[in-house]
Amino acid sequence: MGSVASFFGQLFGQQKGPEEERFLRANDRTFNLSYLYDNNAIKTSKYNVFTFLPLNLFEQFRRLANAYFLFLMALQNRHKSDRQVNNRIVSVLIDGEETNLKVKQALTVTGELGDRIDELAGFNGEVRCEPPNNRLDKFKGTMTLNGQTYSLDNDKVLLRGCTLRNSEWCFGMVVFAAQTQHIGPDTKLMQNSGKTVFKRTSIDHLMNVLVLCIFGILASMCAVLAIGNAVWEVNEGSVFEVFLPRDEGVDAALSSFLSFWSYIIILNTMVPISLYVSVEIIRLGNSFYIDWDRKMYYPKSDTPAQARTTTLNEELGQIKYIFSDKTGTLTQNIMTFNKCSINKKAYGELFDFTGQRVEITEKTEKVDFSWNELADPKFIFHDHSLVEAVREGDPEVQAFFRLLALCHTVMPEEKKEGELYYQAQSPDEGALVTAARNFGFVFRSRTPESITAWEMGKQVTYELLAVLDFNNVRKRMSVIVRNPEGKLTLYCKGADTIIFERLHPSCKKLTEVTISHLNEYAGDGLRTLALAYKDLDDSYMDDWRRRHHEASTAMDGREERLDELYEEIEKDLQLLGATAVEDKLQDGVPQTIEQLAKADIKIWVLTGDKQETAENIGYSCNMLREEMKEIFIVAANTAEGVKEELQNARRKMCPGAAEEPSVTVSRAGLFWLQKTQTVQDEKVDGDYALVINGHSLAFALEKDLQLELLRTACMCQTVICCRVTPLQKAQVVQLVKKYKQAVTLAIGDGANDVSMIKAAHIGVGISGQEGMQAVLSSDYSFAQFRYLQRLLLVHGRWSYLRMCKFLQYFFYKNFTFTFVHFWYAFFCGFSAQTVYDEWFITLYNLVYTALPVLGMSLFDQDVNDRWSFQYPQLYTPGQLNMYFSKKAFVRCMVKSCYSSLVLFFIPFAAMRDTVRDDGKDIADYQSFALLAQTCLLLVMKIQLCLDTNYWTAMNQFFVWGSLAAYFAITFTMYSNGMFLIFTSTFPFIGTARNSLNQPNVWLTMFLTSLLCILPVVAFRFLLIQIRPTINDKVRHKVRKEALPAPAPRRPPARRISTRRSGYAFSHTQGYGELVTSRRFLLKLPLRGRQIMFTPKDSSPLAENQPQHYRTIKEEEQEDTQSTSTAGGMQGLKC
C-alpha cells in the first residue's frame, strides 16, 4: 500500500522540494506515508515499457542512415535482475571494498528490546536524520524515545547490501528506501551507483561525421551532373529530339532537376545499408570470440569471459587509461603469514647448501602440522626450522607466538570440537592469529575478563586486565594479561617505527638486525609490524588501573587522559621480533600491469582502502618502485593545502612548465556542434608517482583545482587514489574523459565500483567474492585481473584492426563502384544511365563482395596472440587512431578516385574501336558494361588479398567462391534460356560468351588490374622501407624467427627497501571496547517465529598458500590442485 500511495501521490501532483531533513516514526505507517517517501524497490534498467521505444529510437537515430536498424535493438535484460533483488526476503548483496568484519552496535535502549515481538510492535521512537546523500562513511541523526534524545551515527546504521555476520537476527527501521521518483535513489548504494548511459565507440562518432561528409559529396556530385545535364540539353539535346522526342512541358531546367534526383538514386551506393549490417555482424562475431576464449576461462570458479555488449569491441583496442579497484580486483583479499624475524633470526625463506636463496613453489615440501590437532589444514609454511624451534621450547620463539595468540581482538567460533573459525576485523589480523594457532599457540575462546589458549597442547587461561585499543594516531594495540602463575605482562604489536621508539635501550642490537630483516620484507612488498612485551609488577598495575578507571569515567578530556596513560605504560618494551604478511595478489597481476605499461596504457588505482594498504599493493604490483625519483603524497585537509601540494609536485617534475595548463579548444561531433577541451601532455624526466587521499581528492575535484589535479597526475607514471567514495571514482574517470579525449576503461568487482564502470568508455566486471553488482553493470566480465591483458592486447587490438580494415576496404570498394558512374555520365549525355548491368548492381554488395570482406573482418590478424604479448607496443597505434581517421578516409577517397578513373577509361578506350577475331564489332554498351564490372570485381578481389594478413580456409572459400559465383551467375543470366523465359529482365543475351572468349578482353582486365594495384604495392613497399610501423617491424621478425615460447618461470627479484609497511592490521578503531563490554557474548534464545535469515556454512579464514608470481602462459589452464573459497573474514559488510 505504501508504494501505491506514493505512486499516486506523485502522479497527481503531490510533489515536494529537496529534502532538508528526514522524519520517521516507528510503527506508524500513516504518519510516514504522509511524507511520500518511496518504497524499497530498486531500478537499474535503462528502459521501462513506456520509454523503451522513444529512447531507443533516439539512440538509433544518433547513427545517421540507421533508421532501418530499430527492429534489431532489444531491450536490455535488466528488469529480471531488478525483480530478483526486489523480491528477496532478505537482501544478501555483498557490497563494498572489503569483506572484513565491521562492528555495528544498536543503542542500549533499543538493544534491550531483544527479539520480543510484542515490545517491538509497541516501539514508537522517532528518527530525525540528514536527507539522502552519497557519503558512505557518515550519518547524522537522532532518535527520540520517551522524551529522551539519543545520537545516531554511522556505527548504528546498516547500509543496503550488507551481509549479517556473527548475529542470527536483527530488527531495524528503514530510513532510506531504494528509489525515489522525483529526486532519484535514496539509499547510499544507489546514490553512488551512477546513471546508466548509452555507450558508443569513437568509430561510431567518427562514422556519423563521415556519413554527413559523404552526403555532402553525394549532393555535390549530383549537382554537377544535373548542371551538366542542363548544359547538354541546351547544346546537344535538340539533335536527339528526332528519335527521342521530349515529353510535353519538359524543358532543360526540368530535365536537370529530374536528373539530380535520378543520380541521387544511382549514386546512393556511397552509403549502403550493408555497411551498418556488416558492422554489427563483425562486432557480434568478435564478441563470440571473447565468450569462447578458453584462455580467459577460470576453472576454479567455472567462470568464462563474457562480452555483455556487442557494440564496443573495437574500443578495446584504443584504451589509454585504466582505472582499477584494488581489493578483489588486484588482490584476492587473502592474507598469508609469510615470514618473521625472531631474536635476530629470519624465518620463512629456504636456502640450498651453498647458501643461495631457493624459490618456493607449489612443489616445495611443506611443513607438517599433523602434530597439532587444532592446526588449520589450509595454513602453509615451508621453513621447517621455525617449527623445530617452537617444539624444542625456544623461549623467544614461544613468546613470539604467545603474543600473536593473545594480543588481538579476534572473535572465535567453534561449531564442532576442534573446528575453529576466526572472525577478524581485518584479514591480516586473522592471518597472524592463525599462524600462532598452527605453531602450537591456539587462541580458543575469550570472555570479558579472560583469554583461553592452548599452548603446545596444554590449556592456559589468562586473566585479561586491559585492552589498549588501536586507533589511527597510536598505530598499535596492547593487552595486559596475568598468566596462571600470577605474572603480569603487557603484549604490544604495531607499526615498527612506533614500537622502536618505545623500546628499552638494551634492545639496540636486536633492533638493528630486525630493521635489516624488515627492509628485506618491505622489498618483497610484504606488510610488516613489530612485536614487543613488558613485564609489570602488581603494585604499579594496581595504581595504573585505578587511574585508568578515573580517566575512562571522566566527563572532560577523557581521550587525552587515556592516551597519556597508554603512553606511560607502553614504554621500555622488550623487542620480540617482527612479522611479514602478504596481501595475496591475484595470479599474474604484476606481469599484467607490466605488459599494459609497455603498451603505453596508464593505470590508476582508485580504492576505498587506506593509504598504507594501497601503497603496499602498489609496491607488490611494481606500480611503485624504490628507483622512482619521488612519490608524492597529497593529504592536505584544505583546498589551499591541496593546491599547494599539487603545484609543488608539478614544479618538481617539470620545473620549466608554465603555471597555467595548455588547453586546446576544438570542435567535434555531428555538425561540429560539440566543444571539446584537451589538456596537453607534458614531458617529465624520470618516473614519479602520486598518492592522494579521499578527503584531499574531494578538494582537488572542485572546478578550480580540476585541471591542476589532472595535469599533475598525468605527469606521473602511477596514480593511486585511496579512501575514495564510489562517486569520487566516477568523477575521476569523467575528469580524464573530459580533458584528455582518451578512451578509458574501469575495472572492479564490487557494488561500489558500479558508478566508475558506468562512467568509463568500457566497464569490466570481475566476478569474485564481492558479488555480482559490478558484473551486472559491466560491458565485459571475467574472473581474474590477468585476463585483462588478453582482452586488450589480443581481442581488443584484433577487433580494432579488423574494424578499421573493414571500413577502409568497404569505403574503397563502394566509392570506386560509384565514381565509375560519375565518369560515365560525361559520356552518356548525363542521362542517369547506369554503367553496369542492373543485376550486377543488385548483387555487388549482397553476394559478390559481402562474404569476402566479412571473412577478412572476422578472421584477420596481423600477428598471433603469442607475438601480441611478446610486443605489447603493437597496441599503441590504436590509441593514436592510426588505422582509421578522417585523414585515412580522405586517402581512401583519393585512392578510389584514381581506381575509378582507371576502371572506366582503360576499358572504355580498349573497347572503343575493338573488333572480334572474326572482324565483327564488339564495342557495344553491353560488352563494355560486362568488361567494366568484371575489371572492378577483379581489382576488388586483388585488393582484398593484399589487405589480408592471415589466411584461413574460410577466407579462401569466400574469395574464390564469390569470384566463381560471379562468373556462374553472369553466364547464367546472359544465356539464351534466361532471355527466352524472362526477355525484359535479362536483356544481355550472349554478351558473356561473346566477350569473354576474346584475348584482348582478358588483356584489358590484366592491364586495368595492374594499373590499379601497382601503385598501391609500390607505395606500401616504399613506406615500409622509409617509415616502417611497429606492425611492419614485428611482422618482418615473425617471418624470420620461430614462434616465441612462453617466458621461463623465474623467482621475483629481491629488493632491499628502507620503506616499510607501518602495520599489518586494520587502520580503523579496534574492538577493544566491545571485547571488554560483555555485550558480544549476549545470545538471546530464539522463539518460534519465521526464519528471517538462512544460515550459511562458515568458511575458513583464508587460503593460506604462498603467492608465486609466474609468467602468464597462453595455454589452456589445468586446475591441478583444488582450493577452497576464501571467505573466513566474515564481517558485517557496509
Short mmCIF file of C-alpha atoms in Angstrom, two decimals, residues 824 826-828 904-916 920-925 927-929 931-932 1000-1001 1004:
data_model
loop_
_atom_site.label_atom_id
_atom_site.label_comp_id
_atom_site.label_asym_id
_atom_site.label_seq_id
_atom_site.Cartn_x
_atom_site.Cartn_y
_atom_site.Cartn_z
CA TYR A 824 30.34 7.54 -67.33
CA PHE A 826 30.05 12.61 -69.10
CA PHE A 827 29.79 10.13 -71.99
CA CYS A 828 26.09 9.33 -71.85
CA PHE A 904 36.43 3.43 -66.59
CA PHE A 905 38.85 4.86 -69.13
CA ILE A 906 41.02 1.79 -69.77
CA PRO A 907 38.04 -0.48 -70.67
CA PHE A 908 36.39 2.43 -72.50
CA ALA A 909 39.46 3.06 -74.61
CA ALA A 910 40.09 -0.63 -75.16
CA MET A 911 36.55 -1.28 -76.37
CA ARG A 912 36.07 1.88 -78.40
CA ASP A 913 37.47 0.68 -81.72
CA THR A 914 37.90 -3.01 -80.97
CA VAL A 915 36.71 -5.87 -83.18
CA ARG A 916 36.48 -9.59 -82.55
CA LYS A 920 32.81 -8.28 -86.01
CA ASP A 921 32.31 -5.22 -83.82
CA ILE A 922 32.04 -5.76 -80.03
CA ALA A 923 32.06 -2.10 -78.99
CA ASP A 924 28.51 -2.11 -77.66
CA TYR A 925 27.16 -0.92 -74.30
CA SER A 927 30.04 -5.65 -73.70
CA PHE A 928 31.53 -2.51 -72.15
CA ALA A 929 29.36 -2.92 -69.04
CA LEU A 931 34.12 -5.63 -69.07
CA ALA A 932 33.93 -2.69 -66.63
CA ASN A 1000 42.00 -8.59 -75.88
CA VAL A 1001 39.22 -8.51 -73.26
CA THR A 1004 42.32 -5.32 -70.81
#
